[in-house]
Coordinates of C-alpha atoms in Angstrom, one line a residue:
M9 CA -187.2 -35.3 110.3
L10 CA -190.4 -34.6 112.2
L11 CA -192.6 -31.9 111.1
E12 CA -195.4 -30.0 112.8
A13 CA -199.1 -30.3 113.0
A14 CA -201.8 -27.9 111.4
L15 CA -205.3 -28.2 111.9
L16 CA -206.8 -28.2 108.4
N17 CA -210.0 -25.7 107.7
S18 CA -211.2 -26.3 111.4
G19 CA -213.8 -23.7 111.9
S20 CA -213.6 -23.7 115.6
L21 CA -209.8 -23.8 115.6
A22 CA -209.1 -21.3 113.0
G23 CA -206.3 -19.7 115.3
Q24 CA -204.3 -22.8 114.7
E25 CA -204.0 -22.8 111.0
P26 CA -200.7 -22.2 109.5
D27 CA -199.7 -18.8 107.9
T28 CA -199.8 -20.6 104.4
L29 CA -203.5 -21.4 104.6
A30 CA -206.5 -18.9 104.2
V31 CA -207.9 -18.1 107.7
Q32 CA -211.7 -18.0 107.6
P33 CA -214.1 -16.9 110.4
P34 CA -216.1 -19.8 112.0
D35 CA -219.5 -20.2 110.2
S36 CA -221.2 -19.5 113.4
L37 CA -219.9 -16.0 113.3
A38 CA -220.0 -15.3 109.6
G39 CA -223.3 -13.5 109.9
Q40 CA -222.1 -11.2 112.7
L41 CA -219.2 -9.7 110.6
T42 CA -221.3 -8.2 108.0
D43 CA -221.4 -4.8 109.7
T44 CA -217.7 -4.5 108.6
A45 CA -218.8 -4.2 104.9
A46 CA -220.8 -1.6 103.3
V47 CA -223.7 -0.3 105.6
P48 CA -226.7 1.2 103.8
D49 CA -228.5 4.1 105.5
T50 CA -231.5 2.1 105.9
L51 CA -229.8 -0.8 108.0
P52 CA -228.5 0.6 111.4
V53 CA -225.7 -1.0 112.9
L54 CA -226.8 -2.9 115.8
S55 CA -223.8 -2.6 118.1
F56 CA -220.5 -1.0 118.2
P57 CA -219.1 -1.6 114.8
I58 CA -216.1 -3.6 114.0
F59 CA -213.0 -1.8 112.5
P60 CA -211.4 -3.9 109.6
D61 CA -207.9 -5.1 110.9
P62 CA -205.0 -4.3 108.4
A63 CA -205.1 -7.9 107.1
S64 CA -208.1 -10.3 106.7
R65 CA -206.9 -12.9 104.2
I66 CA -204.1 -15.3 103.6
G67 CA -201.1 -12.8 103.1
G68 CA -200.9 -11.2 106.4
V69 CA -202.9 -13.2 108.9
A70 CA -200.7 -15.7 111.0
A71 CA -203.1 -16.8 113.4
E72 CA -206.8 -16.0 114.6
W73 CA -209.0 -16.9 117.5
E74 CA -212.7 -16.1 117.5
L75 CA -214.9 -16.3 120.7
P76 CA -215.7 -20.1 120.1
D77 CA -211.8 -20.6 119.8
L78 CA -211.2 -18.9 123.2
L79 CA -213.8 -20.8 124.8
M80 CA -212.5 -24.3 123.7
T81 CA -209.1 -23.8 125.2
G82 CA -208.0 -23.8 128.8
A83 CA -205.0 -21.1 128.3
L84 CA -204.6 -19.0 131.4
T85 CA -203.0 -16.1 129.6
F86 CA -202.4 -14.8 126.3
A87 CA -198.8 -15.9 126.6
G88 CA -200.1 -19.5 126.8
L89 CA -202.5 -18.9 123.9
L90 CA -199.7 -17.6 121.8
E91 CA -197.0 -20.2 122.9
F92 CA -199.0 -23.3 121.9
T93 CA -200.2 -22.0 118.3
P94 CA -198.7 -24.3 115.6
F95 CA -196.6 -22.8 112.9
L96 CA -195.7 -19.9 114.8
D97 CA -192.3 -19.8 116.3
P98 CA -192.4 -17.6 119.6
V99 CA -189.8 -18.2 122.3
R100 CA -191.4 -18.0 125.8
A101 CA -189.7 -16.3 128.6
G102 CA -191.6 -16.6 132.0
F103 CA -194.3 -18.7 133.4
L104 CA -197.4 -18.2 135.8
E105 CA -195.4 -17.0 139.0
G106 CA -193.9 -14.1 137.2
P107 CA -193.9 -12.0 134.0
Q108 CA -194.7 -13.9 130.8
Y109 CA -193.2 -12.8 127.6
S110 CA -193.1 -14.0 124.0
I111 CA -190.6 -13.0 121.3
F112 CA -190.0 -14.5 118.0
A113 CA -186.7 -16.1 117.6
G114 CA -183.6 -13.7 117.6
R115 CA -185.7 -10.7 116.9
G116 CA -185.9 -9.1 120.3
P117 CA -189.0 -7.5 122.1
A118 CA -190.0 -5.2 119.3
S119 CA -191.0 -8.2 117.4
F120 CA -194.2 -8.4 119.2
R121 CA -196.9 -5.7 119.8
F122 CA -200.6 -5.7 121.1
N123 CA -203.3 -3.5 119.6
Q124 CA -206.5 -3.4 121.6
D125 CA -209.1 -2.2 119.0
G126 CA -207.1 0.8 117.9
Y127 CA -205.4 1.4 121.4
E128 CA -201.7 0.3 121.5
I129 CA -200.9 -1.6 124.9
A130 CA -197.2 -0.6 125.0
P131 CA -194.7 -1.7 127.7
L132 CA -193.9 1.8 129.1
L133 CA -191.5 0.4 131.6
G134 CA -189.3 -2.6 130.4
G135 CA -188.7 -3.5 126.8
A136 CA -191.2 -6.4 126.2
L137 CA -194.7 -6.7 127.0
D138 CA -195.9 -8.9 129.9
Q139 CA -198.6 -10.9 128.4
R140 CA -199.8 -12.0 131.7
L141 CA -201.3 -8.6 132.1
I142 CA -203.2 -9.3 128.9
S143 CA -206.6 -10.6 130.0
L144 CA -208.7 -13.1 128.0
V145 CA -211.9 -12.6 129.8
E146 CA -213.4 -9.8 127.6
Q147 CA -211.9 -10.8 124.2
E148 CA -214.3 -11.6 121.4
G149 CA -211.7 -12.0 118.8
I150 CA -207.8 -11.8 118.4
R151 CA -205.9 -11.9 115.1
L152 CA -202.1 -12.1 114.7
I153 CA -200.8 -10.1 111.7
A154 CA -197.4 -10.0 110.1
E155 CA -195.9 -6.6 110.2
P156 CA -192.4 -5.1 109.5
G157 CA -190.1 -6.5 112.1
G158 CA -192.4 -9.1 113.7
Y159 CA -196.1 -9.6 114.6
R160 CA -198.8 -7.7 116.0
A161 CA -202.0 -9.0 117.7
Y162 CA -205.1 -6.9 116.9
A163 CA -207.8 -7.7 119.6
R164 CA -211.4 -6.5 119.8
S165 CA -213.6 -6.6 123.2
Y166 CA -216.9 -8.4 123.1
R167 CA -219.7 -6.8 121.3
N168 CA -223.3 -7.7 122.3
L169 CA -225.1 -8.3 119.0
R170 CA -228.1 -10.1 120.4
R171 CA -229.2 -7.2 122.6
E172 CA -229.8 -9.6 125.5
P173 CA -228.0 -10.1 128.8
Y174 CA -225.1 -12.3 128.4
S175 CA -222.8 -13.7 131.3
R176 CA -220.1 -16.2 131.7
I177 CA -218.1 -17.6 134.6
E178 CA -214.9 -19.5 134.3
A179 CA -213.1 -21.5 137.2
G180 CA -210.1 -23.6 137.4
T181 CA -207.3 -25.1 139.5
G182 CA -204.3 -27.1 139.1
D183 CA -200.7 -27.9 139.8
R184 CA -198.3 -25.6 141.6
R185 CA -201.3 -24.5 143.7
S186 CA -202.8 -22.3 140.9
N187 CA -206.3 -20.9 140.7
L188 CA -208.4 -19.2 138.0
L189 CA -211.5 -17.1 138.4
R190 CA -213.0 -15.1 135.5
A191 CA -216.5 -13.5 135.4
F192 CA -218.0 -11.5 132.6
I193 CA -221.5 -9.8 131.7
S194 CA -222.8 -7.7 129.1
S195 CA -226.0 -6.1 128.6
S196 CA -228.1 -3.4 127.0
I197 CA -229.7 -0.4 128.9
A198 CA -232.0 1.4 126.5
T199 CA -229.8 2.2 123.6
A200 CA -226.5 1.7 125.3
F201 CA -224.3 -1.4 126.0
V202 CA -222.4 -2.1 129.1
G203 CA -219.9 -4.8 129.8
F204 CA -217.8 -5.9 133.0
G205 CA -215.1 -8.4 133.5
F206 CA -212.9 -9.6 136.3
D207 CA -210.0 -11.9 135.7
R208 CA -207.9 -13.3 138.6
T209 CA -205.1 -15.9 138.4
D210 CA -202.9 -16.9 141.5
T211 CA -200.4 -19.4 142.5
R212 CA -198.3 -20.3 145.4
G213 CA -195.8 -21.8 143.1
N214 CA -192.6 -23.4 144.3
S215 CA -192.1 -21.5 147.4
E216 CA -188.5 -22.2 147.7
E217 CA -187.7 -20.6 144.1
T218 CA -190.3 -18.5 142.8
G219 CA -192.7 -17.8 145.5
E220 CA -196.5 -16.8 145.5
S221 CA -198.1 -14.7 142.9
A222 CA -201.4 -13.1 142.1
R223 CA -203.0 -11.0 139.2
N224 CA -206.2 -9.2 139.2
V225 CA -207.7 -7.5 136.1
L226 CA -211.0 -5.3 136.3
W227 CA -212.4 -4.3 132.9
A228 CA -215.6 -2.1 132.0
N229 CA -216.9 -0.8 128.7
L230 CA -219.9 1.5 127.7
S231 CA -221.0 1.7 124.1
H232 CA -223.6 4.2 122.9
P233 CA -224.9 5.5 119.3
L234 CA -224.3 9.0 118.7
P235 CA -225.9 11.4 116.0
L236 CA -224.7 11.3 112.4
G237 CA -224.2 7.5 112.5
L238 CA -221.4 7.8 114.9
W239 CA -220.8 5.3 117.9
G240 CA -218.9 6.2 121.0
Q241 CA -217.3 3.8 123.4
L242 CA -215.4 4.4 126.9
E243 CA -213.4 1.6 128.3
F244 CA -211.5 1.1 131.6
R245 CA -208.7 -1.5 132.1
G246 CA -207.0 -1.9 135.5
T247 CA -204.4 -4.5 136.4
T248 CA -202.6 -5.2 139.7
T249 CA -200.1 -7.8 140.6
D250 CA -198.8 -9.2 144.0
R251 CA -195.4 -11.2 143.5
E252 CA -193.1 -12.5 146.1
E253 CA -189.8 -13.0 143.9
F254 CA -190.5 -10.6 140.9
V255 CA -191.2 -7.1 140.3
N256 CA -194.9 -6.0 140.7
P257 CA -196.5 -3.9 137.9
S258 CA -199.8 -2.3 138.0
R259 CA -201.3 -0.6 135.2
T260 CA -204.5 1.6 134.5
D261 CA -205.6 2.5 130.9
W262 CA -208.6 4.8 130.1
I263 CA -209.8 4.4 126.4
L264 CA -212.2 6.5 124.3
R265 CA -213.2 5.4 120.7
L266 CA -215.4 7.3 118.0
R267 CA -216.3 5.1 115.0
R268 CA -218.3 5.4 112.0
P269 CA -218.9 2.8 109.2
F270 CA -219.9 4.3 105.8
E271 CA -221.4 3.0 102.6
K272 CA -219.3 1.2 100.2
G273 CA -217.1 -0.3 102.7
W274 CA -215.5 2.9 104.2
H275 CA -214.6 3.0 107.8
A276 CA -213.3 5.9 110.0
D277 CA -212.1 5.6 113.7
L278 CA -210.6 7.9 116.4
T279 CA -209.0 6.3 119.5
A280 CA -207.7 8.2 122.4
G281 CA -206.3 6.8 125.9
Q282 CA -204.1 7.2 128.8
A283 CA -202.0 4.4 130.4
T284 CA -200.3 4.7 133.8
V285 CA -197.9 2.1 134.8
Q286 CA -196.2 1.6 138.2
L287 CA -193.4 -0.9 138.7
D288 CA -191.8 -1.9 142.1
T289 CA -188.0 -1.8 141.8
L290 CA -188.2 -4.9 144.2
A291 CA -191.1 -7.2 144.9
Q292 CA -190.7 -6.4 148.6
A293 CA -191.1 -2.7 147.9
S294 CA -191.1 -0.2 150.8
D295 CA -191.4 3.5 151.7
T296 CA -187.7 3.6 151.3
I297 CA -187.7 1.8 147.8
P298 CA -189.3 4.2 145.2
K299 CA -191.6 2.9 142.6
L300 CA -190.9 3.6 139.0
E301 CA -194.1 5.2 137.3
A302 CA -194.6 6.3 133.7
T303 CA -197.8 7.9 132.1
A304 CA -198.3 7.9 128.2
R305 CA -201.3 9.4 126.3
Q306 CA -202.1 8.4 122.7
M307 CA -204.2 9.4 119.9
A308 CA -204.9 7.6 116.7
L309 CA -206.8 8.2 113.4
R310 CA -207.6 5.4 111.3
G311 CA -209.2 4.9 107.9
A312 CA -209.9 1.5 106.1
K313 CA -211.6 0.7 102.6
T314 CA -212.9 -2.8 102.3
A315 CA -214.0 -4.4 99.0
D316 CA -214.7 -7.9 97.5
N317 CA -211.1 -8.6 96.8
W318 CA -209.0 -6.0 98.2
Q319 CA -208.7 -4.0 101.3
A320 CA -206.7 -0.8 102.4
Y321 CA -205.8 0.5 105.8
V322 CA -204.0 3.5 107.0
S323 CA -203.4 5.0 110.6
A324 CA -201.6 7.8 112.3
R325 CA -200.7 7.9 116.1
W326 CA -199.5 10.7 118.3
W327 CA -197.8 9.8 121.7
D328 CA -197.1 11.9 124.7
G329 CA -194.9 10.5 127.4
P330 CA -191.6 8.9 128.1
D331 CA -189.9 6.3 126.1
V332 CA -192.7 6.4 123.3
P333 CA -192.4 7.8 119.8
P334 CA -194.0 11.1 119.4
F335 CA -195.5 10.0 116.2
E336 CA -196.0 6.9 114.0
T337 CA -198.0 5.9 111.1
E338 CA -198.7 2.7 109.3
A339 CA -200.4 1.5 105.9
A340 CA -201.4 -1.7 104.7
F341 CA -202.8 -3.2 101.4
E342 CA -204.0 -6.6 100.5
L343 CA -205.3 -7.9 97.1
D344 CA -206.7 -11.3 95.8
A345 CA -206.3 -11.4 92.2
G346 CA -207.4 -15.0 91.0
P347 CA -204.7 -17.4 91.8
A348 CA -202.6 -14.7 93.5
S349 CA -202.7 -13.2 97.0
F350 CA -200.6 -10.2 97.6
Y351 CA -200.1 -8.3 101.0
V352 CA -197.8 -5.3 101.9
A353 CA -197.6 -3.3 105.1
G354 CA -195.4 -0.3 106.0
H355 CA -194.5 1.5 109.3
Y356 CA -192.6 4.9 110.0
A357 CA -192.0 6.2 113.6
Y358 CA -190.4 9.4 114.7
W359 CA -188.2 8.7 117.9
Q360 CA -186.6 12.2 118.4
E361 CA -183.2 10.5 118.5
F362 CA -183.8 8.9 115.1
N363 CA -186.5 7.9 112.5
T364 CA -187.4 4.2 111.8
G365 CA -189.5 2.7 109.2
G366 CA -189.9 -0.6 107.5
V367 CA -191.9 -2.7 104.8
Y368 CA -193.2 -6.2 104.9
A369 CA -194.6 -8.0 101.7
S370 CA -195.8 -11.3 101.1
L371 CA -196.9 -13.2 97.8
Y372 CA -199.0 -16.4 97.3
F373 CA -199.4 -17.9 93.9
D374 CA -201.3 -21.0 93.2
L375 CA -199.7 -23.1 90.4
P376 CA -200.8 -26.1 88.5
L377 CA -200.7 -29.8 90.1
G378 CA -201.7 -28.5 93.5
L379 CA -198.6 -26.3 94.0
R380 CA -198.4 -22.9 95.7
F381 CA -195.6 -20.6 95.6
L382 CA -194.8 -18.7 98.7
G383 CA -192.6 -15.7 99.0
E384 CA -192.2 -13.0 101.8
G385 CA -189.6 -10.3 102.7
E386 CA -189.0 -7.4 105.0
I387 CA -186.6 -4.6 105.6
G388 CA -186.3 -1.7 108.0
D389 CA -185.4 -0.6 111.6
R390 CA -187.4 -0.2 114.8
G391 CA -187.0 1.4 118.1
L392 CA -188.0 -0.3 121.4
F393 CA -190.8 0.9 123.7
G394 CA -189.6 1.5 127.3
Q395 CA -186.1 0.7 126.5
S396 CA -184.4 2.5 129.2
G397 CA -186.4 0.5 131.7
V398 CA -186.7 3.6 133.9
G399 CA -189.0 5.7 131.7
L400 CA -186.5 8.7 131.6
L401 CA -183.7 8.5 128.8
D402 CA -182.0 11.3 130.7
A403 CA -181.9 9.6 134.1
P404 CA -178.6 9.0 135.6
G405 CA -177.3 5.7 134.4
A406 CA -179.9 5.3 131.7
T407 CA -179.1 3.4 128.6
P408 CA -179.0 5.3 125.1
R409 CA -181.7 3.9 123.0
I410 CA -180.8 1.3 120.5
R411 CA -182.1 1.0 116.9
M412 CA -182.8 -2.5 115.8
A413 CA -182.1 -3.2 112.0
Y414 CA -183.5 -6.0 110.3
D415 CA -184.2 -7.7 107.0
R416 CA -185.5 -11.1 106.1
G417 CA -186.5 -13.0 102.7
A418 CA -187.8 -16.4 102.1
L419 CA -189.1 -18.4 99.2
G420 CA -190.9 -21.8 99.3
L421 CA -193.3 -24.2 97.8
E422 CA -196.2 -26.0 99.1
L423 CA -197.9 -29.1 97.5
K424 CA -201.4 -30.1 98.2
V425 CA -202.1 -33.8 97.4
W426 CA -205.3 -35.4 98.4
S427 CA -206.0 -33.6 101.8
W428 CA -202.3 -33.2 102.7
R429 CA -200.2 -30.3 102.6
I430 CA -196.3 -30.5 102.3
G431 CA -194.2 -27.6 102.1
V432 CA -190.5 -26.2 102.5
R433 CA -189.1 -22.7 102.6
G434 CA -185.8 -21.1 103.0
G435 CA -184.0 -17.6 103.2
E436 CA -182.0 -15.3 105.1
V437 CA -182.5 -13.3 108.3
R438 CA -180.5 -10.4 109.5
T439 CA -181.0 -8.7 113.0
E440 CA -178.4 -6.2 114.3
P441 CA -178.1 -6.0 117.2
S442 CA -179.9 -8.9 118.9
L443 CA -181.5 -7.5 121.9
G444 CA -182.5 -8.9 125.3
L445 CA -185.8 -8.4 126.4
G446 CA -185.0 -5.1 128.4
A447 CA -184.9 -4.2 132.0
P448 CA -186.1 -5.4 134.5
V449 CA -186.0 -9.0 133.2
D450 CA -182.6 -9.3 131.7
S451 CA -181.2 -5.9 131.6
T452 CA -180.7 -4.1 128.2
V453 CA -177.9 -6.1 127.2
S454 CA -177.7 -6.9 123.4
V455 CA -175.1 -8.9 121.3
A456 CA -173.9 -8.1 117.7
G457 CA -176.5 -10.2 115.8
G458 CA -175.8 -10.7 112.0
R459 CA -177.0 -12.5 108.9
V460 CA -177.7 -16.2 108.7
N461 CA -179.5 -18.6 106.7
T462 CA -182.7 -20.3 107.7
G463 CA -184.9 -23.2 106.6
E464 CA -188.1 -25.0 107.4
A465 CA -190.5 -27.8 106.3
W466 CA -193.8 -28.9 107.3
A467 CA -196.5 -31.3 106.6
S468 CA -200.1 -31.9 107.8
G469 CA -203.3 -33.7 106.9
P470 CA -206.2 -35.8 108.1
L471 CA -205.4 -39.2 109.6
F472 CA -208.6 -41.0 109.9
K473 CA -212.3 -40.4 110.9
L474 CA -214.0 -41.9 114.0
F475 CA -217.5 -41.5 115.6
G476 CA -218.2 -38.6 113.2
G477 CA -214.9 -36.8 114.1
T478 CA -211.7 -36.3 112.2
A479 CA -208.1 -36.7 113.5
V480 CA -205.4 -34.5 111.9
I481 CA -201.7 -34.9 112.3
G482 CA -198.6 -33.3 111.2
G483 CA -195.4 -31.4 112.2
R484 CA -192.7 -28.8 111.3
Y485 CA -189.0 -28.5 111.5
W486 CA -186.9 -25.3 111.7
R487 CA -183.1 -25.1 111.1
R488 CA -180.9 -21.9 111.4
D489 CA -177.3 -21.2 111.2
S490 CA -175.8 -20.3 114.6
G491 CA -174.7 -16.7 115.1
P492 CA -174.3 -14.1 117.9
F493 CA -178.0 -13.9 118.7
L494 CA -180.1 -13.9 121.9
Y495 CA -183.0 -16.3 122.3
W496 CA -182.2 -17.8 119.0
P497 CA -182.7 -21.6 119.0
V498 CA -180.6 -23.1 116.3
E499 CA -182.8 -26.1 115.6
Q500 CA -186.4 -26.9 116.6
W501 CA -189.0 -29.4 115.7
R502 CA -192.7 -29.8 116.6
V503 CA -195.3 -32.5 116.2
E504 CA -198.9 -32.3 116.9
G505 CA -202.3 -34.3 116.6
M506 CA -205.7 -33.1 117.0
Y507 CA -209.3 -34.9 117.2
R508 CA -212.6 -33.1 117.1
V509 CA -216.0 -34.1 116.8
L510 CA -219.3 -32.1 116.6
A511 CA -222.5 -34.0 117.3
L512 CA -226.2 -33.8 118.3
A513 CA -227.0 -30.8 116.4
D514 CA -223.8 -29.1 117.5
Q515 CA -224.8 -29.2 121.1
L516 CA -221.8 -31.7 121.8
E517 CA -218.3 -30.8 121.0
V518 CA -215.2 -32.7 121.8
L519 CA -211.6 -31.4 121.2
L520 CA -208.4 -33.5 122.1
T521 CA -205.1 -32.0 121.2
G522 CA -201.6 -33.0 121.8
L523 CA -198.3 -31.4 120.9
G524 CA -194.6 -31.6 121.6
G525 CA -191.2 -31.4 120.4
V526 CA -187.5 -30.2 121.1
R527 CA -186.2 -26.7 121.1
G528 CA -182.4 -26.5 120.6
S529 CA -179.9 -24.6 122.7
M530 CA -180.0 -20.8 122.8
F531 CA -178.1 -18.0 124.3
V532 CA -179.7 -16.3 127.3
I533 CA -178.6 -13.6 129.8
D534 CA -177.0 -15.2 132.8
Q535 CA -178.8 -14.7 136.2
E536 CA -175.8 -12.4 137.4
F537 CA -176.8 -9.1 135.7
T538 CA -173.7 -7.3 136.9
P539 CA -171.7 -7.7 134.9
A540 CA -174.2 -9.3 132.4
T541 CA -172.9 -12.6 130.9
V542 CA -174.3 -14.6 128.0
V543 CA -174.6 -18.3 128.6
A544 CA -176.1 -21.1 126.5
T545 CA -179.0 -23.3 127.6
G546 CA -179.4 -27.0 126.7
D547 CA -182.1 -28.6 124.5
L548 CA -185.5 -28.5 126.0
N549 CA -187.9 -31.3 125.5
W550 CA -191.5 -30.6 126.1
W551 CA -195.0 -31.8 125.3
R552 CA -198.5 -30.6 126.1
V553 CA -202.0 -32.3 125.9
E554 CA -205.4 -30.6 126.1
A555 CA -209.0 -31.9 126.4
V556 CA -212.0 -29.9 126.0
V557 CA -215.8 -31.1 126.1
R558 CA -218.5 -28.7 125.4
I559 CA -222.2 -29.5 126.1
K560 CA -224.3 -26.8 124.9
D561 CA -223.0 -23.6 126.7
F562 CA -221.0 -25.5 129.4
H563 CA -217.2 -26.3 128.8
L564 CA -214.9 -28.7 130.7
W565 CA -211.3 -28.4 130.1
Y566 CA -208.1 -30.0 131.3
N567 CA -204.4 -29.4 130.1
Y568 CA -200.9 -30.7 131.2
E569 CA -197.7 -29.4 130.2
F570 CA -194.3 -31.2 130.7
Y571 CA -190.8 -29.7 130.3
D572 CA -187.8 -31.9 130.6
S573 CA -185.7 -28.8 131.9
S574 CA -183.4 -30.8 134.0
G575 CA -179.9 -29.7 133.0
I576 CA -180.8 -26.5 131.4
R577 CA -181.2 -22.9 132.7
G578 CA -184.5 -21.3 132.9
E579 CA -185.9 -19.0 130.3
I580 CA -185.8 -16.3 132.8
P581 CA -182.2 -16.0 133.9
G582 CA -181.7 -18.2 136.9
R583 CA -185.2 -19.2 137.4
D584 CA -186.1 -22.9 136.9
L585 CA -188.8 -23.9 134.4
P586 CA -191.8 -26.0 136.0
R587 CA -191.1 -29.7 135.1
G588 CA -194.7 -30.4 135.0
R589 CA -197.9 -28.4 135.2
Y590 CA -201.5 -29.2 134.9
H591 CA -204.7 -27.3 135.1
F592 CA -208.5 -28.1 134.8
G593 CA -211.7 -26.1 135.1
V594 CA -215.1 -25.1 133.7
K595 CA -216.5 -22.3 131.5
W596 CA -220.3 -21.8 131.6
V597 CA -222.2 -19.3 129.3
F598 CA -225.6 -17.8 130.1
W599 CA -228.1 -15.9 128.1
N600 CA -230.9 -13.9 129.8

């Protein structure tokens, strides 16, 4: 039995630590995060303040990427960043030529959501969020947090703490005739901060099957201090796509934030914004083929309290638009009490047709002899953003909204011996029904779902030291009962190795990673949508290697991915996976 690798206590790769380990910010950023704590009146906040995420400790954080982590990877999209993070279990649907989705096994599109610093980026047309539309160019940090029914990414845009001109350019190319160009600049003008970002990826792909594709993202941001200790921020996000063989979404978001940190760890935040999404019914849309369009507005009030060993979070969000809940509210609480770490989060939404709600809780307790007890569970139900796929539930032929119910429980033990961690966990999962991704990817087809047993085991630890660097190796194995589930691999294993060296007073950094595994057969929607048919894939063997060298503020990166996809159906129904794919490029940071 092979088990998956974890990267132990690696400051620059905290995003790849398992959910059973505490995730700490890199040392280089520790001093920059102090504005989330109590802010005395005599110490002004130097830039737009951070609002605390619902979880910051072991209980709810599944993965975390700070700016050094994002620079030390060649991921082209957020989907690529999420897919290759150890100890997560996302199922990828899509690749660079078309939409890219990540769902967590068997749990449907509602299992993943994306929050951009208080603003919900919801898939207004189609059930799952196209993660290729999420740019990495302006991100300063992303944290993946467990919530009822799945996970949510909490991202924040770059904040200029040094008050000096900062710029960055990224360029790359590679297989399938793909190209990457990113440019970013941030500076202060008097008491204001401004930022601009551009992100373009394009590929000619395999012209016989997938055709050409291009995506452009334009981002702009203005932050300014206001009276009474308030900060205001205006943000623009615009995305356009041009695909030969897939639908072409375009999206525009306007976001306004008002934020105020108080003494003794209190925080208040108001976020409002509007999103407009257009979607061609066909890639070759014309005047005779109308475009689908949806506009949704939202406003969120949030409050948080941070202390030395506990944190509380609450939010209320109002929506106005098609296929969104008119109102939803969330709350979270975490506590570190000696050997125990406890986290609980709750969610409620009003969907007009029905109400949904859920609770997630986790407990980690350190025992003698290096043992740690692990327990987590959740129960509830959720609606699905943009479920009808047309933005209008009362439109002719629209599918009635489906409410997805779930519950899950798991118990486990982890043993720390020397510098190794070895653990097992088992439990039950229920999802009813099991949803497809939603139109236009695989229609709104669902199967019954049900309750099954699950189990997993993992091990990780350092292997050797060489030239001042450390090599880490490990792996993970999942086993699930089969059942009537979509995107539900019954068996998976992954292995990983990592070598990292930091030298010359931190001016030279080398990071080498390799991972691979086998994902077992799963049910997907057949390419013939009418009538929709569920078919089984074969096993998928895959591996990936990445090398990054940083010399001061200059990064060189290379990655290669291989999918032994012959004989299995593509993850997007009827589309073949790229059997091999490589990319390489540079990232260069400039100050002043």
